[in-house]
Coordinates of C-alpha atoms and ligand atoms in Angstrom, one line a residue:
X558 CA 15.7 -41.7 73.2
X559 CA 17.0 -42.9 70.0
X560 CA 16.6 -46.5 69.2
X561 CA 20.1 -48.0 68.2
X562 CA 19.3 -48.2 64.3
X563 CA 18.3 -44.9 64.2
X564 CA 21.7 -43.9 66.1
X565 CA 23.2 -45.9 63.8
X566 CA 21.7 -44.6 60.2
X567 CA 22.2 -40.6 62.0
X568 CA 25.9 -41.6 62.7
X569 CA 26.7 -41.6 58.8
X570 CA 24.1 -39.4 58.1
X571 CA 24.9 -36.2 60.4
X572 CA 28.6 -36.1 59.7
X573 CA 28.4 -35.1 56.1
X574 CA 29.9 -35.6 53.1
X575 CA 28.9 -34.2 49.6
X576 CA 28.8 -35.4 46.4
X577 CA 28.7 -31.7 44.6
X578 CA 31.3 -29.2 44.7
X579 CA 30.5 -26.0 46.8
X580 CA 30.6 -22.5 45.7
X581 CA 33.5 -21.0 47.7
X582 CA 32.7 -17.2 47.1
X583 CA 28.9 -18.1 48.5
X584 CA 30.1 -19.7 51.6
X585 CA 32.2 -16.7 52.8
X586 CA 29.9 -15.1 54.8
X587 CA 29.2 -19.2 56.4
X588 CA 32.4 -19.3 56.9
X589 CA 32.9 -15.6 58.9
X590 CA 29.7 -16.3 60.6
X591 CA 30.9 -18.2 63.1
X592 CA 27.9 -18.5 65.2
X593 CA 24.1 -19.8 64.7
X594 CA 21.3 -20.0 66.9
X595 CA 19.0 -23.1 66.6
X596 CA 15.2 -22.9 66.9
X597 CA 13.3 -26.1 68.0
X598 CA 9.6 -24.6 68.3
X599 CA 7.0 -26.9 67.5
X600 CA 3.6 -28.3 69.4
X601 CA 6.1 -30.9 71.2
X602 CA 6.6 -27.4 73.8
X603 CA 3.2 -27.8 74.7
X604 CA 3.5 -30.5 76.9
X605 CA 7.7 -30.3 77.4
X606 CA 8.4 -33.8 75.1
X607 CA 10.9 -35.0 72.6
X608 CA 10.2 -33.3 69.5
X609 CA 8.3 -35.8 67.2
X610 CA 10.5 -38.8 68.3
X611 CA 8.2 -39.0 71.5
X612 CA 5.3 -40.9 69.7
X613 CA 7.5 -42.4 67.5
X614 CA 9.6 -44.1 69.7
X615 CA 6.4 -44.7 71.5
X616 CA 6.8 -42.9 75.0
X617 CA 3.4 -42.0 74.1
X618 CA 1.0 -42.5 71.2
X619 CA 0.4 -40.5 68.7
X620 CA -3.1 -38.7 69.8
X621 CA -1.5 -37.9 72.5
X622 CA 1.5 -36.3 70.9
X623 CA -1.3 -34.8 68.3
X624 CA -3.4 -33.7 70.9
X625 CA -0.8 -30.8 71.5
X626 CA -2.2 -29.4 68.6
X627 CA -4.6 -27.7 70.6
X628 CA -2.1 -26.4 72.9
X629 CA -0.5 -24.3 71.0
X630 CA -0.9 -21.0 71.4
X631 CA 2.5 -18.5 70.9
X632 CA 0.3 -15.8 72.9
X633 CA 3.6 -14.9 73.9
X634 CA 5.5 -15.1 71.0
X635 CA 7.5 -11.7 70.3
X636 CA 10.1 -12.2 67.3
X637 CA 11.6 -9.4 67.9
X638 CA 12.9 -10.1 71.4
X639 CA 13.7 -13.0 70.0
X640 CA 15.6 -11.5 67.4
X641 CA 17.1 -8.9 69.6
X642 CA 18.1 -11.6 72.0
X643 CA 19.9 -13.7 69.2
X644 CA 21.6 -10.4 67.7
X645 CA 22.5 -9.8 71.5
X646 CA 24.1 -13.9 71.7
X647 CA 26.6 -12.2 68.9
X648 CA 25.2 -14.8 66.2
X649 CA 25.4 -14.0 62.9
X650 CA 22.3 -16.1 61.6
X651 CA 19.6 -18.2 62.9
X652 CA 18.1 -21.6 61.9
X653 CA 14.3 -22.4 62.9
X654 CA 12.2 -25.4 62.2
X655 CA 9.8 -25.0 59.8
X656 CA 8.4 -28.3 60.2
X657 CA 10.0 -31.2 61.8
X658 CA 9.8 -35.0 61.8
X659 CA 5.9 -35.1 63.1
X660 CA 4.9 -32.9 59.6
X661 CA 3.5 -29.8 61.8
X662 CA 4.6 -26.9 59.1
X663 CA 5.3 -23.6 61.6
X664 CA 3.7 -21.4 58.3
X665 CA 0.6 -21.5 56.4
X666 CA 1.2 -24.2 54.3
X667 CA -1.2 -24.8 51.2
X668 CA -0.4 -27.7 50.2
X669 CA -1.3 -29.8 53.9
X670 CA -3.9 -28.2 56.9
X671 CA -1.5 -29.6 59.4
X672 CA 0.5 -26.2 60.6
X673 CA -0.1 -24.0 63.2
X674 CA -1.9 -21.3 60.8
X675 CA -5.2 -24.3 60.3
X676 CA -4.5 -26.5 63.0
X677 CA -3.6 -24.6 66.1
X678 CA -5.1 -21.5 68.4
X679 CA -2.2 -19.9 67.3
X680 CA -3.8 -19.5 63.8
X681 CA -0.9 -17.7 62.3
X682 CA 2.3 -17.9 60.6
X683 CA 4.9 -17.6 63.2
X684 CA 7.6 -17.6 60.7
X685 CA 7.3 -14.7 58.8
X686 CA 7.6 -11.8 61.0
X687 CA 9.9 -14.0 62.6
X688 CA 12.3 -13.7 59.3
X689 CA 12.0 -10.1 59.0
X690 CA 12.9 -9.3 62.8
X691 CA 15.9 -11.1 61.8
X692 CA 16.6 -9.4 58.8
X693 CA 15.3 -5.8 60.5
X694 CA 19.0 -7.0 62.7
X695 CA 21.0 -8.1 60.3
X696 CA 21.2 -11.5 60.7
X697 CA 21.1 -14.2 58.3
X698 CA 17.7 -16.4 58.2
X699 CA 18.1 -20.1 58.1
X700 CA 14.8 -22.6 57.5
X701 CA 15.5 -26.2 59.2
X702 CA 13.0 -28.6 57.1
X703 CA 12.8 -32.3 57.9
X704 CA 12.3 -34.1 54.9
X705 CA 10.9 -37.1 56.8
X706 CA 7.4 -36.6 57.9
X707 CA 5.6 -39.3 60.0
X708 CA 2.0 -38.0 59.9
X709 CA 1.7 -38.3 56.1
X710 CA -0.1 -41.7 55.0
X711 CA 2.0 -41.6 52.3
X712 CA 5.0 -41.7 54.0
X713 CA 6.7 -44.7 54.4
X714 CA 7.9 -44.4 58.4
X715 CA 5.7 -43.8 60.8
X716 CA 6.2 -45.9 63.9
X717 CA 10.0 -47.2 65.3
X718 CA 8.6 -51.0 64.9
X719 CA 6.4 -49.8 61.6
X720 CA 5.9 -49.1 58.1
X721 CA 3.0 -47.9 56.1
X722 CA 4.8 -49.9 53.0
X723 CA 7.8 -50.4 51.2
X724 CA 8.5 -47.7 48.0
X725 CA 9.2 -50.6 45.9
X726 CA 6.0 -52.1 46.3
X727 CA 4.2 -48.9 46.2
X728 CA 6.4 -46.9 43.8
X729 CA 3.0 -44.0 43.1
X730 CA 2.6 -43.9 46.7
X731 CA 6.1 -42.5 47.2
X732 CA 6.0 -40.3 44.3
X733 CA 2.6 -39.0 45.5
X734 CA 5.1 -38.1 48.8
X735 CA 7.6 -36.4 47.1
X736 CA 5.6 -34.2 45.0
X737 CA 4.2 -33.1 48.4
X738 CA 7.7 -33.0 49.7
X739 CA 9.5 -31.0 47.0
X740 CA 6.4 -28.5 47.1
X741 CA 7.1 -27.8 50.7
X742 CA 10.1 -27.6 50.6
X743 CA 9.2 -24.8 47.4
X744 CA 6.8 -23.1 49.9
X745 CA 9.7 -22.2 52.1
X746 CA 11.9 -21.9 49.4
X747 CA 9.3 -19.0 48.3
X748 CA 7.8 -17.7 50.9
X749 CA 10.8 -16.8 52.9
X750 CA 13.8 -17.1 50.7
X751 CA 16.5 -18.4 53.0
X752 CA 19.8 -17.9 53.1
X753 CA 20.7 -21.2 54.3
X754 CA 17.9 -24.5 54.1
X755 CA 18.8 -26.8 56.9
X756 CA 17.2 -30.2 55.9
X757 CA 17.2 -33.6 58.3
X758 CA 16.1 -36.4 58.4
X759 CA 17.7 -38.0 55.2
X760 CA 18.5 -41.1 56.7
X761 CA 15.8 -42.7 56.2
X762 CA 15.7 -43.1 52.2
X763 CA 18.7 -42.6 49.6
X764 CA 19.6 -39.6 47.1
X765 CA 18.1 -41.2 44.5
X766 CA 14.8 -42.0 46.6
X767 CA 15.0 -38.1 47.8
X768 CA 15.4 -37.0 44.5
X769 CA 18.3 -35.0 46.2
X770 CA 20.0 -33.7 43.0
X771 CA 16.5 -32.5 41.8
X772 CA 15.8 -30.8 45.4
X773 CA 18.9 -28.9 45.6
X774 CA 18.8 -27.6 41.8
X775 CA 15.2 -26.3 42.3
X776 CA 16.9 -24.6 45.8
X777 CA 19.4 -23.0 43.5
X778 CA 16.7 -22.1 40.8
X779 CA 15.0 -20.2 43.3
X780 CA 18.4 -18.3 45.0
X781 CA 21.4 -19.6 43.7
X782 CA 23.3 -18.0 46.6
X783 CA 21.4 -20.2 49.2
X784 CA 23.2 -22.3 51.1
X785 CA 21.9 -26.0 51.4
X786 CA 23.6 -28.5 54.8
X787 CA 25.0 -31.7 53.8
X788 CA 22.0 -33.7 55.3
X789 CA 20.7 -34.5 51.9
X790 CA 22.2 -37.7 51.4
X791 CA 25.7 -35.7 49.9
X792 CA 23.6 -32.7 48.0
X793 CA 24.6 -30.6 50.3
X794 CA 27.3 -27.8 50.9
X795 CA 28.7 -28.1 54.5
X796 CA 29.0 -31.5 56.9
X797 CA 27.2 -30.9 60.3
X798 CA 27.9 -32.9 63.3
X799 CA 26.0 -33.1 65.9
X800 CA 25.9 -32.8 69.7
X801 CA 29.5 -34.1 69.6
X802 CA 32.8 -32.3 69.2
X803 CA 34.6 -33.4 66.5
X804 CA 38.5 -34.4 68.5
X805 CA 40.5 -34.4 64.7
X806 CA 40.0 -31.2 63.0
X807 CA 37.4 -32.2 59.9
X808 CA 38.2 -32.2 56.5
X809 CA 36.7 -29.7 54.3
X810 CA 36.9 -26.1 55.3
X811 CA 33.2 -25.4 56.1
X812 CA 31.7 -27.4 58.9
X813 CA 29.1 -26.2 61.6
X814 CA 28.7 -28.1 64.9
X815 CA 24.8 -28.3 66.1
X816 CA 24.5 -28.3 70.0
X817 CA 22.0 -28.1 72.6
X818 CA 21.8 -25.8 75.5
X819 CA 20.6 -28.6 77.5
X820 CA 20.3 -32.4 76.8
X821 CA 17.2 -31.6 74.4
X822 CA 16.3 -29.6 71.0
X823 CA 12.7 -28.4 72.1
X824 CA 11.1 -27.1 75.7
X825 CA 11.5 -29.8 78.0
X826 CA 10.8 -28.4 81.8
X827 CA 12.2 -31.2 83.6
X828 CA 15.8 -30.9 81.6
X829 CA 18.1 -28.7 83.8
X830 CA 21.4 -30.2 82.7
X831 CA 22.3 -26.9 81.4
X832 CA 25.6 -25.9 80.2
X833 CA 27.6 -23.5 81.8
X834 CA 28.3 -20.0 80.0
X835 CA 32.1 -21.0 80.6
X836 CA 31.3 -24.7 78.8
X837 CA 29.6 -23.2 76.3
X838 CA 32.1 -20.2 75.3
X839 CA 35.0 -23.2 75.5
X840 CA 33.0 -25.1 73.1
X841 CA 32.3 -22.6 71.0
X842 CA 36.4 -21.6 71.5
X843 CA 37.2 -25.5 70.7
X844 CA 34.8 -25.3 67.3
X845 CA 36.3 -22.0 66.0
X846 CA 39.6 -23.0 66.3
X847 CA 38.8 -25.8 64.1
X848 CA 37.5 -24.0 61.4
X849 CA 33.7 -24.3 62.2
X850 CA 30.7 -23.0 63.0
X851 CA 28.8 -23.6 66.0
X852 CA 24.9 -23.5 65.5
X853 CA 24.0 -23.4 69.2
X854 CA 20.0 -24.8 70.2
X855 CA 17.3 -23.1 72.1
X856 CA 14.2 -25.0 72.9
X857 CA 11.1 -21.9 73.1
X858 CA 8.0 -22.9 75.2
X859 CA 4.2 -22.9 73.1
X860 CA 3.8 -19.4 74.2
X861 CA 7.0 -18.5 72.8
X862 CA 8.4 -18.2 76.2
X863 CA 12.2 -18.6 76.3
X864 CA 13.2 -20.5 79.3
X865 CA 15.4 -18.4 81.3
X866 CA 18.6 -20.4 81.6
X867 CA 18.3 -20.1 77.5
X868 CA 18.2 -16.0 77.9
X869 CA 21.2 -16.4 80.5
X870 CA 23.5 -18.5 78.0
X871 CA 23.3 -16.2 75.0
X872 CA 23.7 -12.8 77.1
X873 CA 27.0 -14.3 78.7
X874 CA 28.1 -15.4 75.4
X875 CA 27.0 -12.6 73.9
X876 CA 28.8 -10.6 76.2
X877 CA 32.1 -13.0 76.2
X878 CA 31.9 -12.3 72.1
X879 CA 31.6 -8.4 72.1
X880 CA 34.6 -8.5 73.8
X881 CA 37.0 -10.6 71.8
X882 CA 35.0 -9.9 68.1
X883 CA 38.0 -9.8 66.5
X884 CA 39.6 -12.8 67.5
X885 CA 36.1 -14.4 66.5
X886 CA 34.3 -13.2 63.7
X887 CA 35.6 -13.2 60.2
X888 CA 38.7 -15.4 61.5
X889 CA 39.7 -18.5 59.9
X890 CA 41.1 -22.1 61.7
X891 CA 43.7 -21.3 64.3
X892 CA 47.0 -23.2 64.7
X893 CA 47.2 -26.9 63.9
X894 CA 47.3 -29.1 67.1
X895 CA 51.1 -29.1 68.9
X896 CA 51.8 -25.4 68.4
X897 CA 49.8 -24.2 71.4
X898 CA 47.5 -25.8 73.8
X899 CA 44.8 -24.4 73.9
X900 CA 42.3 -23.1 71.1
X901 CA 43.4 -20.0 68.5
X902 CA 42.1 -18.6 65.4
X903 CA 44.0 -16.4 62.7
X904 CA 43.0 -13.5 60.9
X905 CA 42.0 -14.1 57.1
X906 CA 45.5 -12.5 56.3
X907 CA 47.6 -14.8 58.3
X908 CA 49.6 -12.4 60.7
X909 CA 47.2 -12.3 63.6
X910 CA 47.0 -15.0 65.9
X911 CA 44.6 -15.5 68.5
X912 CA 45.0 -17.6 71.6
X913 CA 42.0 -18.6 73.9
X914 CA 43.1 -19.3 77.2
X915 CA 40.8 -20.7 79.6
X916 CA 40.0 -18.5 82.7
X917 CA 42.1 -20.2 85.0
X918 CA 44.9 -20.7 83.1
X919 CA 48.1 -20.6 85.3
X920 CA 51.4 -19.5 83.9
X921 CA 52.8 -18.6 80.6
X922 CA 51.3 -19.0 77.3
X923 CA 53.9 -21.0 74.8
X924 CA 54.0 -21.1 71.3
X925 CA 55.9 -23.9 69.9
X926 CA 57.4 -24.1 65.9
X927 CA 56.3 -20.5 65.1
X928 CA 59.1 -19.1 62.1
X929 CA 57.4 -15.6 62.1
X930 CA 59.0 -12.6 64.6
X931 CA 56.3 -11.2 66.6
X932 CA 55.2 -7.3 66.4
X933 CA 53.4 -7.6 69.6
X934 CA 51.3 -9.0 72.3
X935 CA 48.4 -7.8 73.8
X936 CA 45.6 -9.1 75.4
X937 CA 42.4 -8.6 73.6
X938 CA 39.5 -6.1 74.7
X939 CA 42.1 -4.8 78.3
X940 CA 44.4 -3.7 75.3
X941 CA 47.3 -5.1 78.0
X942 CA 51.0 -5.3 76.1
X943 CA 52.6 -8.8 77.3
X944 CA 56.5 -9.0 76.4
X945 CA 57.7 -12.2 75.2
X946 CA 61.0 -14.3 74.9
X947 CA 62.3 -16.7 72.4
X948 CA 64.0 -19.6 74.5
X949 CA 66.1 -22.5 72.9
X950 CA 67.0 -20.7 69.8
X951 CA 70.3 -22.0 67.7
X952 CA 71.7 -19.3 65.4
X953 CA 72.9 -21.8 63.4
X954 CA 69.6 -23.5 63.1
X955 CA 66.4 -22.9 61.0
X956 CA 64.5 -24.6 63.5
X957 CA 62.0 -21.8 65.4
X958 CA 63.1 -21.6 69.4
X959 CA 59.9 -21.7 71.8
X960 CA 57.6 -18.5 72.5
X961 CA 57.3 -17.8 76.2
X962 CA 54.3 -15.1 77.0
X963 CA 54.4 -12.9 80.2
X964 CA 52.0 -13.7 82.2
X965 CA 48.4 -12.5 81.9
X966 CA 47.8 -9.8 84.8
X967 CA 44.7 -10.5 87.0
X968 CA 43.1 -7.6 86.4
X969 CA 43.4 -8.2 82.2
X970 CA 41.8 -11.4 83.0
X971 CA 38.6 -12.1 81.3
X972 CA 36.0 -13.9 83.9
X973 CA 35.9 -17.0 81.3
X974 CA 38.2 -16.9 79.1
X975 CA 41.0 -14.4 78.3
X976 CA 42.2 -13.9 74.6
X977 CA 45.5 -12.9 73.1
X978 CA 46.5 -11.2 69.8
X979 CA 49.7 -12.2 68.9
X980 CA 50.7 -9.7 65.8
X981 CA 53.2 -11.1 63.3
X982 CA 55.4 -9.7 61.2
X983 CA 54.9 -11.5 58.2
X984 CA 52.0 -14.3 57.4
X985 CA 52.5 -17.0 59.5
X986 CA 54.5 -19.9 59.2
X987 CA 54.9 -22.8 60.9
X988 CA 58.4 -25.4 61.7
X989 CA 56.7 -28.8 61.7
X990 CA 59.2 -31.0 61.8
X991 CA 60.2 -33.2 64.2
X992 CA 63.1 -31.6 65.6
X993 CA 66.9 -31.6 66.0
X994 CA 67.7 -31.0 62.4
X995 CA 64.5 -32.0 60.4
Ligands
FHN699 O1 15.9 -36.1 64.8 C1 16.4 -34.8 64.8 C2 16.4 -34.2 66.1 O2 15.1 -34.2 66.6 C3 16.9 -32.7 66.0 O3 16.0 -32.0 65.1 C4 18.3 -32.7 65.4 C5 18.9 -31.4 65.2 O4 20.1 -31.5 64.5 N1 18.3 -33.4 64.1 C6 17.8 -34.7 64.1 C7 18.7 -35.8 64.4 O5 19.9 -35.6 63.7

């Protein structure tokens, strides 16, 4: 559990904004991408609790939390199932913490002895050969780095109801913090040369405090083609909300949703409110349509066990994406809200529309204010033709009449959710007035 000011400082924190402009030709392959896989692994999976905010929200104290240390083992741990599982989930790239909010580094970091490498039974970098797995598939590596750390003495935060001092007060302590701070963040930055650095934690000190402008220019020093999230108070590329579906389609055409499989980011045993594979493919349907990208969380145990219900989601999405690829991958934001209800994505060159239509959908799919004359119909991956008609058309009118679809036949129906291609005959165009003769 959050306490309310941390909700609070998250809330403007996790939504985004930036304050540089992004590079559009680097964020292409962000922007086909479509889907993420999020890796919460940490010494919080030895005993199942909430990643670092356990102790400090005080559920229990901190040698207790620490005491995991000892627990962790990743005697299990095989990257390259896990990569194979995550190519198999259809995602495109992969984000895993390298060290979160408690300061426990996943690598062998030189410039602290609190990572798995010097401080667990693990006694290895699990992040490495975890990286080239990834890359041996294909997919794009991602390195999630919290900039807070509450184990360091000379960091400010430590407890919810505490603080080690005030940076004003103690201006050397803090820079004594960053220096440690930027060179982690170089450590990653050099030992694995990510595609995409996924910082957090921001909230609790301001750009200039961070030295944002600084961190993201040595980023871009080191790979000027890595791509930075906007969790760095504005010096980032791409807004990420979290856990919540945006409603009204964000501004900005790069933004990636972060999700959990359950109610929690790590391993927690006694969390079975999974979602569904049908929830999770509508979600991931809903964020698509929007333009974004949906980074989707799995929670590994110590061992580097992944909890079965986990494995289950990302086969059936996996599955569910092989499918309909090309109404998913490489698309861009589907129709604006009031043209069709459902979700829909369109091809980068405008004359293919796709429309998701949930499983049980009953009747005829309708397309309202299209201009553009359809080519065809068909339903995507049962290669199914669907006639159409045009109803309430005027000659006399330039108003569009209303597309009526045939409906889908059961056996074309996809056990979660069925997708159309709608082929146009030129790039699309919408009527978005408000009828009669506007
Ligand atoms: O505090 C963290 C939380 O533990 C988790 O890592 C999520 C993932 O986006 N980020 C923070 C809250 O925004």
């Amino acid at each position: 559990m959050r306490t309310w000011i941390a909700a609070f400082t998250l809330l403007f924190s996790v939504t985004g904004y930036t304050q540089v402009t992004p590079d559009s030709a680097k964020l292409e392959w962000f922007r086909d991408a479509k889907l993420g896989i999020f890796i919460h692994w940490g010494i919080y999976s030895v005993n199942g609790v909430d990643e670092s905010w356990s102790f400090h929200n005080k559920l229990i104290g901190y040698p207790e939390y620490m005491a995991q240390l000892k627990g962790f083992t990743a005697n299990k741990y095989n990257p390259e199932a896990w990569a194979a599982l995550i190519k198999e989930s259809g995602a495109q790239y992969s984000v895993i913490t390298t060290k979160h909010h408690d300061g426990v580094a996943l690598y062998d970091s030189k410039l602290s002895t609190l990572d798995v490498v010097n401080s667990t039974p693990a006694k290895r970098d699990v992040l490495t050969p975890f990286y080239q797995a990834l890359r041996k598939q294909g997919i794009k590596a991602g390195a999630y780095f919290s900039l807070i750390d509450w184990s360091r003495n000379d960091y400010p935060g430590f407890l919810k109801d505490s603080s080690r001092y005030k940076i004003k007060e103690q201006p050397a302590r803090w820079q004594q913090f960053l220096q440690f701070c930027h060179g982690q963040i170089n450590e990653v930055m050099t030992n694995f040369n990510p595609d995409l650095i996924w910082f957090d934690g921001d909230w609790e000190h301001s750009a200039e405090e961070w030295n944002a402008a600084k961190i993201r220019q040595d980023i871009l020093n080191k790979n000027p083609k890595a791509i930075v999230n906007a969790r760095l108070q504005g010096y980032g590329d791409y807004a990420t909300p979290e856990q919540h579906i945006p409603v009204s389609r964000p501004s900005g055409d790069v933004w990636e949703l972060c999700m959990t499989s359950n109610k929690n980011w790590g391993y927690h045993p006694d969390d079975s409110a999974y979602k569904t594979p049908y929830e999770l493919i509508a979600i991931f349907a809903d964020v698509i349509s929007n333009g974004g990208n949906l980074l989707f969380d799995i929670g590994p145990k110590e061992d580097g066990w992944i909890p079965d219900e986990q494995v289950h989601l990302l086969k059936e999405l996996g599955k569910w994406n092989k499918k309909h690829a090309a109404a998913i991958f490489g698309t861009r934001a589907g129709l604006p809200y009031g043209h069709f209800y459902g979700p829909s994505t369109m091809s980068k060159d405008s004359t293919t529309l796709y429309l998701f239509m949930p499983y049980n959908a009953a009747g005829k799919a309708v397309i309202k204010g299209l201009n553009n004359e359809i080519a065809s119909i068909k339903v995507v991956g049962a290669n199914t033709a669907l006639p159409h008609k045009v109803v309430g058309k005027i000659s006399w009118s330039h108003v569009p009449g209303i597309v009526y679809i045939d409906d889908i036949p059961a056996a074309a129906k996809d056990e979660y959710m069925t997708v159309l291609e709608v082929k146009l005959k030129s790039k699309l165009s919408l009527y978005r007035g408000k009828g009669g003769f506007q």
